[in-house]
């Protein structure tokens, strides 16, 4: 394992070096939080694909393939569909808004203070997303070093917190680009063909497994519908995803770069399902489907390749973890803390704001590591995160983009009713039940429409300013000027 260890150690050291280099570029709030809004198509596509394809998509995607066969691709497939929909229909408008958070978009659209309440919901989502990614370090480091769970979480989490705190979005962008390359080589170019060959090829896989393993809808229609509702729609409104859209250099980069990333996700989904199916042939009686990835890597890959593929899994976890962490810190600082203390500054974009955001990443990172140590069930934590996001924020965000008659009162009612309905229904039906997101979303929609129609329409001046901003004809907030070199 010495060669494999060397590969991993070099990879981790490289991540820290990228963080240090990124710190030299992150001199303003814009540079620190959204990489100066100047990523070109190649870097934008790679980093967007990296953030959406995390540990759940890699380890979990292979696990679903082990359990259901090719239809296990649907979870990651719906993530790709969501990214495609966001890129084609909304990303250009989102990029032109020149904001930092989803809550700022809601304030611009509705002309009222929807920020704190929506910020709390988005903060809860990004926090749980970061926690689920951090928990996944335990699985990878256990395979690598037979490491204690708590130590593994602290080690992996500390590296992500370190490079994210140092350079913000610039560090995360640079590390994500490396992680994208490592994932592509490790999972698509190495693990996928090796797994299929070790399983005897597709003909042998078909001969040894039930026909349901090769049914595209074998996982079940209701499950696929739930994936679409949670993950496809979740991609449209998540702060972690929007914050990457904000890094795009322009409309075309956001649209076409995101389309490339979404297409890559579809291929990654199928690859994970095929690898899991091959693992089912090789190891038909594993204790848990989620053990399939680690088992096939540990037992079937040659020395050196094994280290690279485990580095790919680590890359998948780190990219999602760092993206969720900076999103969580951005929301906590800009949407909650600054608003509660009434100190939303309009007087410059200097080093103090960078230091403040850096401090919030460090604080949130410590909180994420502590929460990850305390929790065990990744699936439940991820379900809570997406249920709150979709049930509480999908309607007011898409309503604001698509329906002129929506009002700030309707948006607030939608967030509160949808969020409380999801929480209450999860307590009644169970966290993993489908009903909370179904009924919570309906309650949110009903509250939004009813309250919007019952209250005065949004002031026309607010709507005019909103349309100007959407069209890119309104300058960015004076507190955050776009650097001249853009």
Tab-separated table of C-alpha atoms in Angstrom:
chain	number	residue	atom	x	y	z
A	1	UNK	CA	0.000	0.000	0.000
A	2	UNK	CA	3.034	2.304	0.176
A	3	UNK	CA	2.506	3.527	-3.389
A	4	UNK	CA	-1.199	4.131	-2.742
A	5	UNK	CA	-0.387	6.055	0.438
A	6	UNK	CA	2.096	8.205	-1.465
A	7	UNK	CA	-0.525	9.069	-4.096
A	8	UNK	CA	-3.018	10.115	-1.417
A	9	UNK	CA	-0.500	12.134	0.613
A	10	UNK	CA	0.712	13.987	-2.496
A	11	UNK	CA	-2.907	14.709	-3.429
A	12	UNK	CA	-3.761	16.097	0.033
A	13	UNK	CA	-0.588	18.206	0.111
A	14	UNK	CA	-1.510	19.567	-3.316
A	15	UNK	CA	-4.913	20.659	-2.018
A	16	UNK	CA	-3.287	22.659	0.774
A	17	UNK	CA	-0.809	24.205	-1.676
A	18	UNK	CA	-3.709	25.289	-3.906
A	19	UNK	CA	-5.326	26.915	-0.858
A	20	UNK	CA	-2.166	28.885	-0.129
A	21	UNK	CA	-1.879	30.010	-3.750
A	22	UNK	CA	-5.553	31.001	-3.822
A	23	UNK	CA	-5.043	33.189	-0.746
A	24	UNK	CA	-2.755	35.425	-2.800
A	25	UNK	CA	-5.547	36.100	-5.315
A	26	UNK	CA	-8.478	36.581	-2.933
A	27	UNK	CA	-7.970	40.265	-2.088
A	28	UNK	CA	-11.578	41.477	-2.303
A	29	UNK	CA	-15.023	40.244	-1.348
A	30	UNK	CA	-15.792	39.456	-4.991
A	31	UNK	CA	-12.547	37.498	-5.424
A	32	UNK	CA	-13.013	35.634	-2.146
A	33	UNK	CA	-16.683	34.645	-2.522
A	34	UNK	CA	-17.191	34.306	-6.299
A	35	UNK	CA	-13.649	34.172	-7.791
A	36	UNK	CA	-14.020	37.697	-9.170
A	37	UNK	CA	-16.899	36.576	-11.423
A	38	UNK	CA	-14.400	35.767	-14.174
A	39	UNK	CA	-14.140	32.017	-14.734
A	40	UNK	CA	-13.954	30.956	-18.371
A	41	UNK	CA	-15.812	27.983	-19.891
A	42	UNK	CA	-13.232	25.277	-19.113
A	43	UNK	CA	-12.748	26.111	-15.437
A	44	UNK	CA	-16.442	26.859	-14.960
A	45	UNK	CA	-17.509	23.490	-16.421
A	46	UNK	CA	-14.954	21.534	-14.416
A	47	UNK	CA	-15.671	23.189	-11.095
A	48	UNK	CA	-19.458	23.006	-11.566
A	49	UNK	CA	-19.249	19.274	-12.314
A	50	UNK	CA	-16.962	18.811	-9.310
A	51	UNK	CA	-19.295	20.421	-6.792
A	52	UNK	CA	-22.457	18.530	-7.803
A	53	UNK	CA	-20.734	15.131	-7.986
A	54	UNK	CA	-19.774	14.467	-4.396
A	55	UNK	CA	-19.423	11.439	-2.152
A	56	UNK	CA	-23.121	10.624	-2.434
A	57	UNK	CA	-22.860	10.621	-6.232
A	58	UNK	CA	-19.707	8.490	-6.241
A	59	UNK	CA	-19.911	6.073	-3.299
A	60	UNK	CA	-23.719	6.284	-3.126
A	61	UNK	CA	-24.131	6.026	-6.901
A	62	UNK	CA	-22.078	2.819	-7.012
A	63	UNK	CA	-24.084	1.533	-4.052
A	64	UNK	CA	-27.371	2.102	-5.886
A	65	UNK	CA	-25.936	0.292	-8.900
A	66	UNK	CA	-25.043	-2.622	-6.628
A	67	UNK	CA	-28.571	-2.681	-5.221
A	68	UNK	CA	-30.683	-1.982	-8.339
A	69	UNK	CA	-28.434	-2.329	-11.391
A	70	UNK	CA	-28.455	0.201	-14.216
A	71	UNK	CA	-31.542	1.979	-12.831
A	72	UNK	CA	-29.395	2.932	-9.841
A	73	UNK	CA	-28.104	5.720	-12.081
A	74	UNK	CA	-31.300	7.714	-11.595
A	75	UNK	CA	-30.231	9.615	-8.474
A	76	UNK	CA	-27.122	11.093	-10.105
A	77	UNK	CA	-28.939	11.308	-13.458
A	78	UNK	CA	-31.563	13.628	-11.949
A	79	UNK	CA	-28.766	15.804	-10.548
A	80	UNK	CA	-27.437	16.134	-14.095
A	81	UNK	CA	-30.910	16.950	-15.403
A	82	UNK	CA	-31.268	19.671	-12.776
A	83	UNK	CA	-27.937	21.202	-13.730
A	84	UNK	CA	-28.915	21.132	-17.414
A	85	UNK	CA	-32.246	22.827	-16.658
A	86	UNK	CA	-30.536	25.475	-14.522
A	87	UNK	CA	-27.923	26.155	-17.188
A	88	UNK	CA	-30.285	26.345	-20.157
A	89	UNK	CA	-33.211	28.245	-18.609
A	90	UNK	CA	-31.953	30.271	-15.643
A	91	UNK	CA	-28.163	30.561	-15.341
A	92	UNK	CA	-27.701	33.565	-17.645
A	93	UNK	CA	-30.270	35.608	-15.719
A	94	UNK	CA	-28.837	34.481	-12.379
A	95	UNK	CA	-25.299	35.453	-13.410
A	96	UNK	CA	-26.469	38.926	-14.504
A	97	UNK	CA	-27.931	39.666	-11.063
A	98	UNK	CA	-24.397	40.137	-9.651
A	99	UNK	CA	-25.394	39.090	-6.127
A	100	UNK	CA	-23.739	36.705	-3.659
A	101	UNK	CA	-26.661	34.727	-2.236
A	102	UNK	CA	-30.098	33.420	-3.138
A	103	UNK	CA	-31.593	35.547	-0.369
A	104	UNK	CA	-30.192	38.704	-1.965
A	105	UNK	CA	-31.987	37.696	-5.151
A	106	UNK	CA	-35.258	37.369	-3.210
A	107	UNK	CA	-34.798	40.839	-1.704
A	108	UNK	CA	-34.144	42.333	-5.149
A	109	UNK	CA	-37.182	40.668	-6.670
A	110	UNK	CA	-39.703	41.303	-3.920
A	111	UNK	CA	-38.405	44.615	-2.582
A	112	UNK	CA	-38.717	43.467	1.002
A	113	UNK	CA	-36.819	41.753	3.750
A	114	UNK	CA	-37.239	38.112	2.833
A	115	UNK	CA	-33.526	37.644	3.412
A	116	UNK	CA	-33.208	36.561	7.042
A	117	UNK	CA	-35.930	33.886	6.997
A	118	UNK	CA	-34.930	32.459	3.622
A	119	UNK	CA	-31.308	32.705	4.746
A	120	UNK	CA	-31.980	30.522	7.790
A	121	UNK	CA	-33.544	27.821	5.591
A	122	UNK	CA	-30.685	27.993	3.076
A	123	UNK	CA	-28.131	27.945	5.885
A	124	UNK	CA	-29.679	24.758	7.322
A	125	UNK	CA	-29.530	23.143	3.881
A	126	UNK	CA	-25.895	24.073	3.184
A	127	UNK	CA	-24.849	23.070	6.712
A	128	UNK	CA	-26.351	19.580	6.388
A	129	UNK	CA	-24.903	19.215	2.891
A	130	UNK	CA	-21.440	20.024	4.234
A	131	UNK	CA	-21.964	17.608	7.133
A	132	UNK	CA	-22.937	14.698	4.875
A	133	UNK	CA	-19.847	15.241	2.739
A	134	UNK	CA	-17.625	15.411	5.815
A	135	UNK	CA	-19.037	12.165	7.236
A	136	UNK	CA	-17.956	10.405	4.039
A	137	UNK	CA	-14.261	10.917	4.923
A	138	UNK	CA	-14.641	8.142	7.499
A	139	UNK	CA	-15.407	5.566	4.778
A	140	UNK	CA	-12.464	6.538	2.573
A	141	UNK	CA	-9.821	6.838	5.292
A	142	UNK	CA	-11.004	3.577	6.856
A	143	UNK	CA	-10.222	1.811	3.569
A	144	UNK	CA	-6.906	3.610	3.225
A	145	UNK	CA	-5.479	3.591	6.718
A	146	UNK	CA	-7.929	1.613	8.901
A	147	UNK	CA	-8.401	4.926	10.699
A	148	UNK	CA	-10.736	5.702	13.595
A	149	UNK	CA	-13.959	7.375	12.370
A	150	UNK	CA	-13.561	10.558	14.433
A	151	UNK	CA	-9.916	10.990	13.460
A	152	UNK	CA	-10.802	10.470	9.774
A	153	UNK	CA	-13.513	13.147	9.885
A	154	UNK	CA	-11.207	15.605	11.651
A	155	UNK	CA	-8.366	14.968	9.178
A	156	UNK	CA	-10.455	15.265	6.001
A	157	UNK	CA	-12.561	18.124	7.339
A	158	UNK	CA	-9.549	20.099	8.540
A	159	UNK	CA	-7.869	19.994	5.119
A	160	UNK	CA	-11.031	21.316	3.427
A	161	UNK	CA	-11.530	23.999	6.090
A	162	UNK	CA	-7.879	25.032	5.752
A	163	UNK	CA	-7.799	25.608	1.996
A	164	UNK	CA	-11.312	27.096	1.930
A	165	UNK	CA	-10.461	29.551	4.710
A	166	UNK	CA	-7.182	30.581	3.109
A	167	UNK	CA	-8.331	31.471	-0.390
A	168	UNK	CA	-12.125	31.249	-0.454
A	169	UNK	CA	-13.645	30.583	-3.864
A	170	UNK	CA	-10.323	30.947	-5.661
A	171	UNK	CA	-8.795	28.122	-3.624
A	172	UNK	CA	-11.937	26.028	-4.016
A	173	UNK	CA	-11.990	26.659	-7.775
A	174	UNK	CA	-8.374	25.591	-8.196
A	175	UNK	CA	-8.770	22.494	-6.028
A	176	UNK	CA	-12.049	21.583	-7.711
A	177	UNK	CA	-10.418	21.711	-11.125
A	178	UNK	CA	-7.779	19.243	-9.927
A	179	UNK	CA	-10.499	17.136	-8.328
A	180	UNK	CA	-12.479	17.099	-11.580
A	181	UNK	CA	-9.468	15.745	-13.469
A	182	UNK	CA	-8.724	13.159	-10.770
A	183	UNK	CA	-12.373	11.993	-10.727
A	184	UNK	CA	-12.495	11.718	-14.496
A	185	UNK	CA	-9.321	9.619	-14.654
A	186	UNK	CA	-10.001	7.580	-11.528
A	187	UNK	CA	-13.684	6.737	-11.989
A	188	UNK	CA	-14.453	6.998	-15.710
A	189	UNK	CA	-11.158	6.001	-17.318
A	190	UNK	CA	-9.813	3.473	-14.785
A	191	UNK	CA	-12.385	2.021	-12.396
A	192	UNK	CA	-15.227	1.673	-14.931
A	193	UNK	CA	-13.409	-0.457	-17.550
A	194	UNK	CA	-11.474	-2.459	-14.945
A	195	UNK	CA	-14.677	-3.306	-13.036
A	196	UNK	CA	-16.469	-4.470	-16.197
A	197	UNK	CA	-13.504	-6.620	-17.282
A	198	UNK	CA	-13.121	-8.166	-13.794
A	199	UNK	CA	-16.844	-9.034	-13.820
A	200	UNK	CA	-16.417	-10.895	-17.120
A	201	UNK	CA	-17.900	-8.294	-19.441
A	202	UNK	CA	-21.523	-7.316	-19.986
A	203	UNK	CA	-22.517	-10.754	-21.280
A	204	UNK	CA	-21.320	-12.406	-18.072
A	205	UNK	CA	-22.991	-9.717	-15.962
A	206	UNK	CA	-26.309	-10.350	-17.736
A	207	UNK	CA	-25.954	-14.086	-17.280
A	208	UNK	CA	-25.330	-13.868	-13.523
A	209	UNK	CA	-27.809	-11.156	-12.497
A	210	UNK	CA	-31.627	-10.897	-12.601
A	211	UNK	CA	-33.113	-9.133	-15.625
A	212	UNK	CA	-34.327	-6.342	-13.318
A	213	UNK	CA	-30.703	-5.216	-13.040
A	214	UNK	CA	-30.823	-4.152	-16.687
A	215	UNK	CA	-34.276	-2.542	-16.601
A	216	UNK	CA	-33.888	1.269	-16.877
A	217	UNK	CA	-36.924	1.738	-14.618
A	218	UNK	CA	-36.161	-1.112	-12.229
A	219	UNK	CA	-35.671	1.176	-9.238
A	220	UNK	CA	-39.372	2.149	-9.414
A	221	UNK	CA	-41.385	5.025	-10.819
A	222	UNK	CA	-42.146	6.598	-7.434
A	223	UNK	CA	-38.464	6.628	-6.477
A	224	UNK	CA	-37.524	8.254	-9.788
A	225	UNK	CA	-40.235	10.891	-9.310
A	226	UNK	CA	-38.950	11.645	-5.809
A	227	UNK	CA	-35.392	11.982	-7.119
A	228	UNK	CA	-36.603	14.459	-9.741
A	229	UNK	CA	-38.509	16.459	-7.152
A	230	UNK	CA	-35.636	16.602	-4.664
A	231	UNK	CA	-32.464	16.621	-6.748
A	232	UNK	CA	-33.517	18.105	-10.099
A	233	UNK	CA	-35.411	20.966	-8.465
A	234	UNK	CA	-32.808	21.194	-5.696
A	235	UNK	CA	-30.153	21.945	-8.331
A	236	UNK	CA	-32.229	24.938	-9.469
A	237	UNK	CA	-32.176	26.766	-6.142
A	238	UNK	CA	-29.247	25.666	-3.955
A	239	UNK	CA	-26.884	28.380	-2.695
A	240	UNK	CA	-23.900	26.101	-3.330
A	241	UNK	CA	-24.892	25.808	-6.999
A	242	UNK	CA	-25.863	29.475	-7.467
A	243	UNK	CA	-22.595	30.611	-5.931
A	244	UNK	CA	-20.799	28.721	-8.716
A	245	UNK	CA	-23.035	30.347	-11.330
A	246	UNK	CA	-21.975	33.714	-9.900
A	247	UNK	CA	-18.342	32.864	-10.764
A	248	UNK	CA	-19.044	32.727	-14.530
A	249	UNK	CA	-17.373	35.344	-16.716
A	250	UNK	CA	-20.572	35.992	-18.665
A	251	UNK	CA	-23.943	34.722	-19.835
A	252	UNK	CA	-22.556	32.312	-22.435
A	253	UNK	CA	-20.101	30.807	-19.983
A	254	UNK	CA	-22.870	30.196	-17.441
A	255	UNK	CA	-25.181	28.657	-20.039
A	256	UNK	CA	-22.867	26.529	-22.150
A	257	UNK	CA	-20.328	25.722	-19.464
A	258	UNK	CA	-23.133	24.500	-17.225
A	259	UNK	CA	-24.601	22.463	-20.088
A	260	UNK	CA	-21.275	20.671	-20.544
A	261	UNK	CA	-21.092	19.992	-16.787
A	262	UNK	CA	-24.661	18.648	-16.752
A	263	UNK	CA	-23.922	16.309	-19.662
A	264	UNK	CA	-20.815	15.075	-17.828
A	265	UNK	CA	-23.034	14.286	-14.816
A	266	UNK	CA	-25.250	12.055	-16.969
A	267	UNK	CA	-22.201	10.037	-18.066
A	268	UNK	CA	-20.939	9.859	-14.469
A	269	UNK	CA	-24.334	8.559	-13.339
A	270	UNK	CA	-24.264	5.682	-15.808
A	271	UNK	CA	-20.646	4.877	-14.943
A	272	UNK	CA	-21.441	4.585	-11.232
A	273	UNK	CA	-24.396	2.282	-11.903
A	274	UNK	CA	-22.319	0.013	-14.173
A	275	UNK	CA	-19.507	-0.186	-11.592
A	276	UNK	CA	-22.044	-1.110	-8.917
A	277	UNK	CA	-23.581	-3.765	-11.169
A	278	UNK	CA	-20.132	-5.261	-11.767
A	279	UNK	CA	-19.511	-5.266	-8.019
A	280	UNK	CA	-22.742	-7.250	-7.523
A	281	UNK	CA	-21.341	-9.973	-9.795
A	282	UNK	CA	-18.006	-10.024	-7.961
A	283	UNK	CA	-19.353	-9.694	-4.405
A	284	UNK	CA	-22.992	-10.825	-4.317
A	285	UNK	CA	-23.345	-10.781	-0.526
A	286	UNK	CA	-21.894	-7.537	0.792
A	287	UNK	CA	-23.255	-6.347	4.110
A	288	UNK	CA	-24.225	-2.922	2.723
A	289	UNK	CA	-24.565	-1.589	-0.844
A	290	UNK	CA	-22.458	1.420	0.155
A	291	UNK	CA	-19.516	-0.950	0.759
A	292	UNK	CA	-19.433	-1.821	-2.961
A	293	UNK	CA	-17.179	1.071	-4.016
A	294	UNK	CA	-14.552	0.547	-1.324
A	295	UNK	CA	-14.574	-3.239	-1.747
A	296	UNK	CA	-14.062	-3.310	-5.508
A	297	UNK	CA	-11.340	-0.660	-5.276
A	298	UNK	CA	-9.516	-2.433	-2.461
A	299	UNK	CA	-9.679	-5.960	-3.909
A	300	UNK	CA	-9.615	-5.582	-7.691
A	301	UNK	CA	-7.383	-2.643	-8.604
A	302	UNK	CA	-3.603	-2.815	-8.976
A	303	UNK	CA	-1.239	-0.879	-6.740
A	304	UNK	CA	-1.012	2.802	-7.666
A	305	UNK	CA	-4.285	2.702	-9.606
A	306	UNK	CA	-6.021	1.886	-6.332
A	307	UNK	CA	-4.505	4.981	-4.744
A	308	UNK	CA	-5.585	7.162	-7.661
A	309	UNK	CA	-9.169	5.866	-7.576
A	310	UNK	CA	-9.374	6.382	-3.816
A	311	UNK	CA	-8.014	9.875	-4.426
A	312	UNK	CA	-10.871	10.286	-6.919
A	313	UNK	CA	-13.380	9.349	-4.217
A	314	UNK	CA	-11.667	11.758	-1.841
A	315	UNK	CA	-11.807	14.435	-4.558
A	316	UNK	CA	-15.542	13.880	-4.981
A	317	UNK	CA	-16.147	14.318	-1.262
A	318	UNK	CA	-13.865	17.340	-0.918
A	319	UNK	CA	-15.332	19.240	-3.867
A	320	UNK	CA	-18.881	19.019	-2.516
A	321	UNK	CA	-17.739	19.625	1.056
A	322	UNK	CA	-15.795	22.797	0.222
A	323	UNK	CA	-18.576	24.159	-1.996
A	324	UNK	CA	-21.187	23.574	0.692
A	325	UNK	CA	-18.902	25.065	3.356
A	326	UNK	CA	-18.299	28.384	1.566
A	327	UNK	CA	-22.029	28.563	0.720
A	328	UNK	CA	-22.928	27.948	4.374
A	329	UNK	CA	-20.485	30.613	5.571
A	330	UNK	CA	-21.599	33.137	2.926
A	331	UNK	CA	-25.248	32.761	3.921
A	332	UNK	CA	-24.452	32.882	7.641
A	333	UNK	CA	-22.418	36.078	7.302
A	334	UNK	CA	-24.220	37.991	4.534
A	335	UNK	CA	-27.848	36.911	5.003
A	336	UNK	CA	-28.149	36.270	8.725
A	337	UNK	CA	-25.419	37.857	10.863
A	338	UNK	CA	-25.034	41.118	8.913
A	339	UNK	CA	-28.796	41.639	8.698
A	340	UNK	CA	-29.478	40.812	12.334
A	341	UNK	CA	-26.911	43.312	13.555
A	342	UNK	CA	-28.015	45.880	10.968
A	343	UNK	CA	-24.578	46.239	9.497
A	344	UNK	CA	-24.928	45.593	5.803
A	345	UNK	CA	-22.117	47.882	4.665
A	346	UNK	CA	-22.313	49.919	1.498
A	347	UNK	CA	-18.966	51.628	1.860
A	348	UNK	CA	-16.395	49.470	0.170
A	349	UNK	CA	-15.117	46.040	-0.641
A	350	UNK	CA	-11.893	45.923	1.266
A	351	UNK	CA	-9.877	43.550	3.351
A	352	UNK	CA	-12.221	43.700	6.377
A	353	UNK	CA	-14.984	41.954	4.449
A	354	UNK	CA	-12.561	39.281	3.293
A	355	UNK	CA	-11.423	38.736	6.877
A	356	UNK	CA	-15.020	38.539	8.057
A	357	UNK	CA	-15.974	35.944	5.464
A	358	UNK	CA	-12.767	34.026	6.153
A	359	UNK	CA	-13.628	33.943	9.864
A	360	UNK	CA	-17.112	32.636	9.095
A	361	UNK	CA	-15.716	29.814	6.953
A	362	UNK	CA	-13.459	28.804	9.850
A	363	UNK	CA	-16.319	28.956	12.379
A	364	UNK	CA	-18.753	27.073	10.144
A	365	UNK	CA	-16.041	24.528	9.315
A	366	UNK	CA	-15.455	23.716	12.973
A	367	UNK	CA	-19.225	23.395	13.434
A	368	UNK	CA	-19.525	21.087	10.421
A	369	UNK	CA	-16.740	18.811	11.682
A	370	UNK	CA	-18.334	18.622	15.160
A	371	UNK	CA	-21.779	17.864	13.729
A	372	UNK	CA	-20.353	15.201	11.388
A	373	UNK	CA	-18.710	13.448	14.336
A	374	UNK	CA	-22.024	13.439	16.232
A	375	UNK	CA	-24.151	12.113	13.322
A	376	UNK	CA	-24.012	8.688	11.699
A	377	UNK	CA	-26.718	8.482	9.037
A	378	UNK	CA	-25.631	10.277	5.855
A	379	UNK	CA	-28.832	9.517	3.944
A	380	UNK	CA	-31.080	10.967	6.663
A	381	UNK	CA	-28.988	14.140	6.939
A	382	UNK	CA	-29.006	14.627	3.166
A	383	UNK	CA	-32.765	14.005	3.012
A	384	UNK	CA	-33.417	16.612	5.705
A	385	UNK	CA	-31.268	19.104	3.782
A	386	UNK	CA	-33.034	18.669	0.443
A	387	UNK	CA	-36.525	18.443	1.961
A	388	UNK	CA	-36.017	21.814	3.671
A	389	UNK	CA	-34.540	23.357	0.537
A	390	UNK	CA	-37.221	22.199	-1.897
A	391	UNK	CA	-40.169	22.454	0.499
A	392	UNK	CA	-39.225	25.899	1.787
A	393	UNK	CA	-37.533	27.774	-1.051
A	394	UNK	CA	-38.379	26.279	-4.452
A	395	UNK	CA	-41.718	28.076	-4.847
A	396	UNK	CA	-40.690	31.629	-3.854
A	397	UNK	CA	-37.476	31.459	-5.932
A	398	UNK	CA	-39.016	30.077	-9.126
A	399	UNK	CA	-42.149	32.147	-8.504
A	400	UNK	CA	-40.016	35.274	-8.344
A	401	UNK	CA	-38.329	34.392	-11.638
A	402	UNK	CA	-41.498	33.371	-13.472
A	403	UNK	CA	-44.574	35.112	-11.931
A	404	UNK	CA	-44.863	38.900	-11.839
A	405	UNK	CA	-47.752	38.848	-9.333
A	406	UNK	CA	-45.760	37.198	-6.524
A	407	UNK	CA	-45.287	39.472	-3.485
A	408	UNK	CA	-42.902	39.607	-0.556
A	409	UNK	CA	-45.714	38.567	1.797
A	410	UNK	CA	-46.435	35.567	-0.419
A	411	UNK	CA	-42.745	34.651	-0.509
A	412	UNK	CA	-42.414	34.822	3.286
A	413	UNK	CA	-45.604	32.804	3.777
A	414	UNK	CA	-44.337	30.215	1.300
A	415	UNK	CA	-40.977	29.828	3.078
A	416	UNK	CA	-42.553	29.583	6.543
A	417	UNK	CA	-45.491	27.314	5.652
A	418	UNK	CA	-43.419	25.050	3.413
A	419	UNK	CA	-40.561	24.754	5.897
A	420	UNK	CA	-42.803	24.044	8.885
A	421	UNK	CA	-44.908	21.585	6.866
A	422	UNK	CA	-41.798	19.625	5.835
A	423	UNK	CA	-40.501	19.508	9.417
A	424	UNK	CA	-43.881	18.424	10.814
A	425	UNK	CA	-44.408	15.791	8.119
A	426	UNK	CA	-40.907	14.366	8.619
A	427	UNK	CA	-41.742	14.004	12.314
A	428	UNK	CA	-45.018	12.259	11.445
A	429	UNK	CA	-44.130	10.109	8.426
A	430	UNK	CA	-40.418	9.618	9.089
A	431	UNK	CA	-37.380	11.391	7.667
A	432	UNK	CA	-36.982	9.065	4.689
A	433	UNK	CA	-40.655	9.117	3.662
A	434	UNK	CA	-41.705	10.725	0.368
A	435	UNK	CA	-44.765	12.505	1.794
A	436	UNK	CA	-42.937	15.394	3.555
A	437	UNK	CA	-41.523	16.878	0.343
A	438	UNK	CA	-44.713	16.151	-1.659
A	439	UNK	CA	-47.142	17.796	0.742
A	440	UNK	CA	-44.677	20.419	1.965
A	441	UNK	CA	-44.188	21.633	-1.597
A	442	UNK	CA	-47.949	21.780	-2.197
A	443	UNK	CA	-48.441	23.729	1.048
A	444	UNK	CA	-45.690	26.158	0.043
A	445	UNK	CA	-47.276	26.694	-3.387
A	446	UNK	CA	-50.753	27.225	-1.930
A	447	UNK	CA	-49.464	29.771	0.594
A	448	UNK	CA	-47.469	31.635	-2.057
A	449	UNK	CA	-50.345	31.972	-4.510
A	450	UNK	CA	-53.041	32.723	-1.913
A	451	UNK	CA	-51.088	35.334	0.049
A	452	UNK	CA	-49.674	36.981	-3.107
A	453	UNK	CA	-53.155	37.397	-4.572
A	454	UNK	CA	-54.488	38.686	-1.247
A	455	UNK	CA	-51.821	41.386	-0.867
A	456	UNK	CA	-50.859	44.446	-2.880
A	457	UNK	CA	-48.776	43.763	-6.012
A	458	UNK	CA	-45.075	44.435	-5.804
A	459	UNK	CA	-44.278	48.091	-6.409
A	460	UNK	CA	-43.692	48.747	-10.103
A	461	UNK	CA	-40.447	50.590	-9.360
A	462	UNK	CA	-39.103	47.430	-7.685
A	463	UNK	CA	-40.111	45.321	-10.679
A	464	UNK	CA	-38.504	47.773	-13.112
A	465	UNK	CA	-35.240	47.678	-11.129
A	466	UNK	CA	-35.496	43.873	-11.036
A	467	UNK	CA	-35.940	43.628	-14.804
A	468	UNK	CA	-33.025	45.999	-15.383
A	469	UNK	CA	-30.849	43.840	-13.135
A	470	UNK	CA	-31.955	40.635	-14.896
A	471	UNK	CA	-31.118	42.178	-18.246
A	472	UNK	CA	-27.629	43.113	-17.024
A	473	UNK	CA	-28.267	46.838	-17.459
A	474	UNK	CA	-28.037	47.706	-13.775
A	475	UNK	CA	-24.621	47.954	-12.112
A	476	UNK	CA	-23.579	45.727	-9.253
A	477	UNK	CA	-24.160	47.032	-5.736
A	478	UNK	CA	-21.877	49.921	-4.901
A	479	UNK	CA	-20.494	47.906	-1.991
A	480	UNK	CA	-19.037	45.388	-4.402
A	481	UNK	CA	-17.720	46.964	-7.593
A	482	UNK	CA	-16.581	44.653	-10.365
A	483	UNK	CA	-12.803	45.028	-10.757
A	484	UNK	CA	-11.837	47.043	-13.819
A	485	UNK	CA	-9.819	44.186	-15.356
A	486	UNK	CA	-13.042	42.241	-15.952
